[in-house]
PDB file of C-alpha atoms in Angstrom:
ATOM      1  CA  MET T   1     119.343 122.454  97.992  1.00 96.00           C
ATOM      2  CA  TYR T   2     121.416 119.863  94.999  1.00 98.00           C
ATOM      3  CA  HIS T   3     118.936 118.087  93.145  1.00 98.00           C
ATOM      4  CA  VAL T   4     120.481 114.535  92.653  1.00 98.00           C
ATOM      5  CA  VAL T   5     119.193 112.276  89.944  1.00 98.00           C
ATOM      6  CA  ALA T   6     119.965 108.604  90.906  1.00 98.00           C
ATOM      7  CA  ALA T   7     119.670 106.564  87.922  1.00 98.00           C
ATOM      8  CA  THR T   8     118.275 103.536  89.009  1.00 97.00           C
ATOM      9  CA  THR T   9     115.484 102.547  91.705  1.00 96.00           C
ATOM     10  CA  ASN T  10     116.794 100.204  93.136  1.00 95.00           C
ATOM     11  CA  PRO T  11     116.858 100.918  97.082  1.00 94.00           C
ATOM     12  CA  ALA T  12     119.469  99.124  97.598  1.00 94.00           C
ATOM     13  CA  LYS T  13     121.490 101.499  95.695  1.00 96.00           C
ATOM     14  CA  ILE T  14     119.577 104.622  96.446  1.00 97.00           C
ATOM     15  CA  LYS T  15     120.118 103.919 100.644  1.00 97.00           C
ATOM     16  CA  ALA T  16     123.868 104.060  99.430  1.00 98.00           C
ATOM     17  CA  ILE T  17     123.492 107.518  97.407  1.00 98.00           C
ATOM     18  CA  GLN T  18     122.129 109.086 100.439  1.00 98.00           C
ATOM     19  CA  LEU T  19     124.397 107.765 102.928  1.00 98.00           C
ATOM     20  CA  ALA T  20     127.360 109.126 100.730  1.00 98.00           C
ATOM     21  CA  PHE T  21     125.909 112.986  99.533  1.00 98.00           C
ATOM     22  CA  ASP T  22     125.290 112.583 103.607  1.00 98.00           C
ATOM     23  CA  ASP T  23     128.745 112.472 104.896  1.00 98.00           C
ATOM     24  CA  VAL T  24     129.685 114.946 102.012  1.00 98.00           C
ATOM     25  CA  PHE T  25     127.223 117.390 101.783  1.00 97.00           C
ATOM     26  CA  GLY T  26     125.325 116.645 104.994  1.00 97.00           C
ATOM     27  CA  ALA T  27     122.073 115.258 105.586  1.00 96.00           C
ATOM     28  CA  GLY T  28     119.319 117.821 104.044  1.00 95.00           C
ATOM     29  CA  GLN T  29     121.866 119.604 101.623  1.00 97.00           C
ATOM     30  CA  TYR T  30     119.895 117.484  99.082  1.00 98.00           C
ATOM     31  CA  ARG T  31     116.894 115.723  97.445  1.00 98.00           C
ATOM     32  CA  ILE T  32     117.298 112.827  95.435  1.00 98.00           C
ATOM     33  CA  GLU T  33     115.178 111.622  93.093  1.00 98.00           C
ATOM     34  CA  PRO T  34     114.881 108.317  91.088  1.00 98.00           C
ATOM     35  CA  VAL T  35     115.125 107.489  87.168  1.00 98.00           C
ATOM     36  CA  ASP T  36     114.246 104.383  85.481  1.00 97.00           C
ATOM     37  CA  VAL T  37     117.388 104.880  82.920  1.00 98.00           C
ATOM     38  CA  ALA T  38     118.285 101.656  80.541  1.00 95.00           C
ATOM     39  CA  SER T  39     122.535 100.573  81.409  1.00 96.00           C
ATOM     40  CA  GLY T  40     123.228 100.622  77.111  1.00 95.00           C
ATOM     41  CA  VAL T  41     124.683  96.724  78.679  1.00 96.00           C
ATOM     42  CA  SER T  42     123.875  93.157  79.246  1.00 94.00           C
ATOM     43  CA  LEU T  43     121.391  92.237  81.780  1.00 92.00           C
ATOM     44  CA  GLN T  44     124.298  90.818  83.684  1.00 95.00           C
ATOM     45  CA  PRO T  45     127.489  92.758  82.469  1.00 97.00           C
ATOM     46  CA  ILE T  46     130.668  90.678  82.511  1.00 97.00           C
ATOM     47  CA  GLY T  47     133.490  92.555  82.590  1.00 97.00           C
ATOM     48  CA  ASN T  48     135.617  96.553  83.870  1.00 98.00           C
ATOM     49  CA  HIS T  49     134.985  97.115  80.624  1.00 98.00           C
ATOM     50  CA  GLU T  50     131.134  96.391  80.284  1.00 98.00           C
ATOM     51  CA  THR T  51     130.616  97.498  84.019  1.00 98.00           C
ATOM     52  CA  ARG T  52     131.560 100.905  83.879  1.00 98.00           C
ATOM     53  CA  THR T  53     129.941 101.077  79.971  1.00 98.00           C
ATOM     54  CA  GLY T  54     126.854 100.770  81.738  1.00 98.00           C
ATOM     55  CA  ALA T  55     127.360 103.141  84.465  1.00 98.00           C
ATOM     56  CA  ARG T  56     128.477 106.041  82.626  1.00 98.00           C
ATOM     57  CA  GLN T  57     125.857 105.374  80.552  1.00 98.00           C
ATOM     58  CA  ARG T  58     122.785 105.007  83.047  1.00 98.00           C
ATOM     59  CA  VAL T  59     124.540 108.478  83.565  1.00 98.00           C
ATOM     60  CA  MET T  60     124.471 110.216  80.621  1.00 98.00           C
ATOM     61  CA  GLU T  61     120.781 108.680  80.073  1.00 98.00           C
ATOM     62  CA  ALA T  62     119.860 109.962  83.458  1.00 98.00           C
ATOM     63  CA  ARG T  63     121.493 113.540  82.228  1.00 98.00           C
ATOM     64  CA  GLN T  64     118.745 113.574  79.409  1.00 98.00           C
ATOM     65  CA  VAL T  65     116.109 112.688  81.424  1.00 97.00           C
ATOM     66  CA  ARG T  66     116.319 115.631  83.632  1.00 98.00           C
ATOM     67  CA  PRO T  67     119.483 117.730  82.582  1.00 98.00           C
ATOM     68  CA  GLU T  68     118.166 120.757  85.021  1.00 98.00           C
ATOM     69  CA  ALA T  69     119.655 118.355  87.832  1.00 98.00           C
ATOM     70  CA  ASP T  70     123.053 119.461  89.785  1.00 98.00           C
ATOM     71  CA  PHE T  71     124.672 115.420  89.798  1.00 98.00           C
ATOM     72  CA  TRP T  72     123.244 112.411  88.011  1.00 98.00           C
ATOM     73  CA  VAL T  73     124.358 109.213  89.999  1.00 98.00           C
ATOM     74  CA  GLY T  74     125.106 105.450  87.879  1.00 98.00           C
ATOM     75  CA  VAL T  75     125.377 102.508  89.701  1.00 98.00           C
ATOM     76  CA  GLU T  76     126.212  99.167  87.480  1.00 97.00           C
ATOM     77  CA  ALA T  77     127.083  96.038  89.829  1.00 96.00           C
ATOM     78  CA  GLY T  78     129.223  93.412  87.279  1.00 97.00           C
ATOM     79  CA  ILE T  79     130.711  89.730  87.118  1.00 97.00           C
ATOM     80  CA  GLU T  80     134.837  90.115  86.665  1.00 97.00           C
ATOM     81  CA  GLU T  81     135.818  86.182  86.589  1.00 96.00           C
ATOM     82  CA  ASN T  82     135.046  84.917  89.669  1.00 97.00           C
ATOM     83  CA  MET T  83     133.841  88.209  91.564  1.00 97.00           C
ATOM     84  CA  THR T  84     131.599  90.636  91.658  1.00 97.00           C
ATOM     85  CA  PHE T  85     132.042  94.585  91.844  1.00 98.00           C
ATOM     86  CA  ALA T  86     130.238  97.520  91.163  1.00 98.00           C
ATOM     87  CA  TRP T  87     131.120 100.774  89.227  1.00 98.00           C
ATOM     88  CA  MET T  88     130.478 103.968  90.267  1.00 98.00           C
ATOM     89  CA  THR T  89     129.528 107.491  88.125  1.00 98.00           C
ATOM     90  CA  ILE T  90     128.799 110.697  89.807  1.00 98.00           C
ATOM     91  CA  GLU T  91     129.148 114.029  87.662  1.00 98.00           C
ATOM     92  CA  ASN T  92     127.992 117.466  88.065  1.00 97.00           C
ATOM     93  CA  PRO T  93     127.836 119.397  84.898  1.00 96.00           C
ATOM     94  CA  SER T  94     131.642 119.768  84.862  1.00 94.00           C
ATOM     95  CA  ILE T  95     133.488 117.190  86.642  1.00 95.00           C
ATOM     96  CA  ARG T  96     133.197 112.955  86.885  1.00 98.00           C
ATOM     97  CA  GLY T  97     134.359 111.310  89.749  1.00 98.00           C
ATOM     98  CA  GLU T  98     134.653 107.238  89.869  1.00 98.00           C
ATOM     99  CA  SER T  99     135.188 104.627  91.830  1.00 98.00           C
ATOM    100  CA  ARG T 100     134.563 100.652  91.607  1.00 98.00           C
ATOM    101  CA  SER T 101     133.701  98.756  94.859  1.00 98.00           C
ATOM    102  CA  ALA T 102     135.550  96.155  96.610  1.00 97.00           C
ATOM    103  CA  SER T 103     135.029  92.433  95.121  1.00 97.00           C
ATOM    104  CA  LEU T 104     133.701  89.759  96.754  1.00 97.00           C
ATOM    105  CA  MET T 105     134.332  86.028  95.479  1.00 97.00           C
ATOM    106  CA  LEU T 106     131.444  84.027  94.001  1.00 97.00           C
ATOM    107  CA  PRO T 107     130.770  80.581  94.951  1.00 96.00           C
ATOM    108  CA  GLU T 108     131.554  78.497  91.533  1.00 96.00           C
ATOM    109  CA  VAL T 109     127.337  76.764  91.237  1.00 94.00           C
ATOM    110  CA  ILE T 110     126.658  80.966  91.370  1.00 95.00           C
ATOM    111  CA  LEU T 111     129.269  81.130  88.605  1.00 96.00           C
ATOM    112  CA  GLN T 112     128.254  78.193  86.319  1.00 95.00           C
ATOM    113  CA  GLY T 113     124.443  80.629  87.127  1.00 94.00           C
ATOM    114  CA  ILE T 114     125.862  83.627  84.963  1.00 95.00           C
ATOM    115  CA  ARG T 115     128.213  81.694  82.895  1.00 94.00           C
ATOM    116  CA  GLY T 116     124.187  80.063  81.394  1.00 93.00           C
ATOM    117  CA  GLY T 117     123.416  83.436  80.711  1.00 92.00           C
ATOM    118  CA  ARG T 118     121.508  84.213  84.663  1.00 92.00           C
ATOM    119  CA  GLU T 119     121.722  87.184  86.142  1.00 92.00           C
ATOM    120  CA  LEU T 120     123.784  86.968  89.807  1.00 93.00           C
ATOM    121  CA  GLY T 121     120.422  88.859  91.276  1.00 90.00           C
ATOM    122  CA  SER T 122     118.390  85.520  90.202  1.00 90.00           C
ATOM    123  CA  GLU T 123     121.140  83.254  90.608  1.00 90.00           C
ATOM    124  CA  MET T 124     120.986  84.286  93.842  1.00 90.00           C
ATOM    125  CA  ALA T 125     117.168  84.489  94.244  1.00 90.00           C
ATOM    126  CA  THR T 126     117.149  80.296  93.568  1.00 92.00           C
ATOM    127  CA  ILE T 127     119.307  79.869  96.720  1.00 91.00           C
ATOM    128  CA  THR T 128     117.399  81.922  98.782  1.00 90.00           C
ATOM    129  CA  GLY T 129     114.159  82.031  98.237  1.00 91.00           C
ATOM    130  CA  ASN T 130     113.780  85.663  98.266  1.00 89.00           C
ATOM    131  CA  ALA T 131     112.829  87.537  94.867  1.00 87.00           C
ATOM    132  CA  GLU T 132     114.241  90.696  96.884  1.00 83.00           C
ATOM    133  CA  VAL T 133     117.221  90.249  97.698  1.00 84.00           C
ATOM    134  CA  LYS T 134     119.405  92.511  94.964  1.00 81.00           C
ATOM    135  CA  ARG T 135     116.691  95.063  95.854  1.00 77.00           C
ATOM    136  CA  GLN T 136     118.124  94.562  99.506  1.00 81.00           C
ATOM    137  CA  GLY T 137     121.778  93.185 101.373  1.00 82.00           C
ATOM    138  CA  GLY T 138     122.526  91.277  97.826  1.00 87.00           C
ATOM    139  CA  ALA T 139     124.969  88.361  97.748  1.00 92.00           C
ATOM    140  CA  ILE T 140     127.495  90.132  99.043  1.00 93.00           C
ATOM    141  CA  GLY T 141     124.531  90.778 102.340  1.00 93.00           C
ATOM    142  CA  VAL T 142     123.815  86.933 102.106  1.00 94.00           C
ATOM    143  CA  PHE T 143     127.663  85.714 102.175  1.00 95.00           C
ATOM    144  CA  THR T 144     128.975  87.873 104.965  1.00 95.00           C
ATOM    145  CA  ASP T 145     126.053  86.753 107.350  1.00 95.00           C
ATOM    146  CA  GLY T 146     124.670  90.378 107.020  1.00 93.00           C
ATOM    147  CA  ARG T 147     128.022  91.951 107.861  1.00 96.00           C
ATOM    148  CA  LEU T 148     128.549  93.547 104.372  1.00 95.00           C
ATOM    149  CA  SER T 149     125.639  95.239 101.991  1.00 93.00           C
ATOM    150  CA  ARG T 150     125.328  96.016  98.794  1.00 93.00           C
ATOM    151  CA  THR T 151     124.672  99.374 100.649  1.00 95.00           C
ATOM    152  CA  SER T 152     127.678  99.568 102.572  1.00 96.00           C
ATOM    153  CA  VAL T 153     129.506  98.705 100.045  1.00 97.00           C
ATOM    154  CA  TYR T 154     128.682 101.135  96.856  1.00 97.00           C
ATOM    155  CA  HIS T 155     128.043 103.209 100.021  1.00 98.00           C
ATOM    156  CA  GLN T 156     132.214 103.688 100.589  1.00 97.00           C
ATOM    157  CA  ALA T 157     132.932 103.424  97.172  1.00 98.00           C
ATOM    158  CA  LEU T 158     129.882 106.369  96.751  1.00 98.00           C
ATOM    159  CA  LEU T 159     132.569 108.225  99.218  1.00 98.00           C
ATOM    160  CA  LEU T 160     135.627 107.752  96.932  1.00 98.00           C
ATOM    161  CA  ALA T 161     133.991 108.893  93.319  1.00 98.00           C
ATOM    162  CA  LEU T 162     132.440 111.831  94.885  1.00 98.00           C
ATOM    163  CA  VAL T 163     136.327 112.804  96.081  1.00 98.00           C
ATOM    164  CA  PRO T 164     136.630 115.090  93.285  1.00 97.00           C
ATOM    165  CA  PHE T 165     133.546 117.479  93.864  1.00 96.00           C
ATOM    166  CA  HIS T 166     134.676 118.815  97.424  1.00 95.00           C
ATOM    167  CA  ASN T 167     138.249 118.263  97.265  1.00 93.00           C
ATOM    168  CA  ALA T 168     140.051 121.506  94.721  1.00 91.00           C
ATOM    169  CA  ILE T 169     142.969 120.371  93.682  1.00 94.00           C
ATOM    170  CA  TYR T 170     140.802 117.521  91.371  1.00 91.00           C
ATOM    171  CA  GLN T 171     139.511 121.651  90.334  1.00 80.00           C
ATOM    172  CA  GLN T 172     142.959 122.454  89.174  1.00 76.00           C
TER     173      GLN T 172
END
């Protein structure tokens, strides 16, 4: 059984990790251990580079906390121009897989708050009245009327980040 360390305690992100590992390795073939680690970047990462750095830093921190694990998974959401997206970084002792999620265009009222130094999650909590929105469907869930969610979009990107771990061509 694989020991998977999720470098997050966010239930929406953990669920996405679970779904991706179910799809690739099978249910019951792993256990996920959430750990609360620092991203090393801003609370609201801005730009592709800072967001990817946050995902990689989370993995690095998780590896230090749980060096005995088989996999470490970092998910970092960020803002680039007028879009929200996330980077997925997955490592085992010898391979790294990464992917960037789909992007969602944000309305100007949300972007104004972000430019003012606030996090997307805080802005979404203000407009929805739900303080837990970022731990649930997120902005994606709100703006797609539940057709998509943070979990569903991150699940897809995590599947892509797992490709190097089960396709031999990446290991040549």
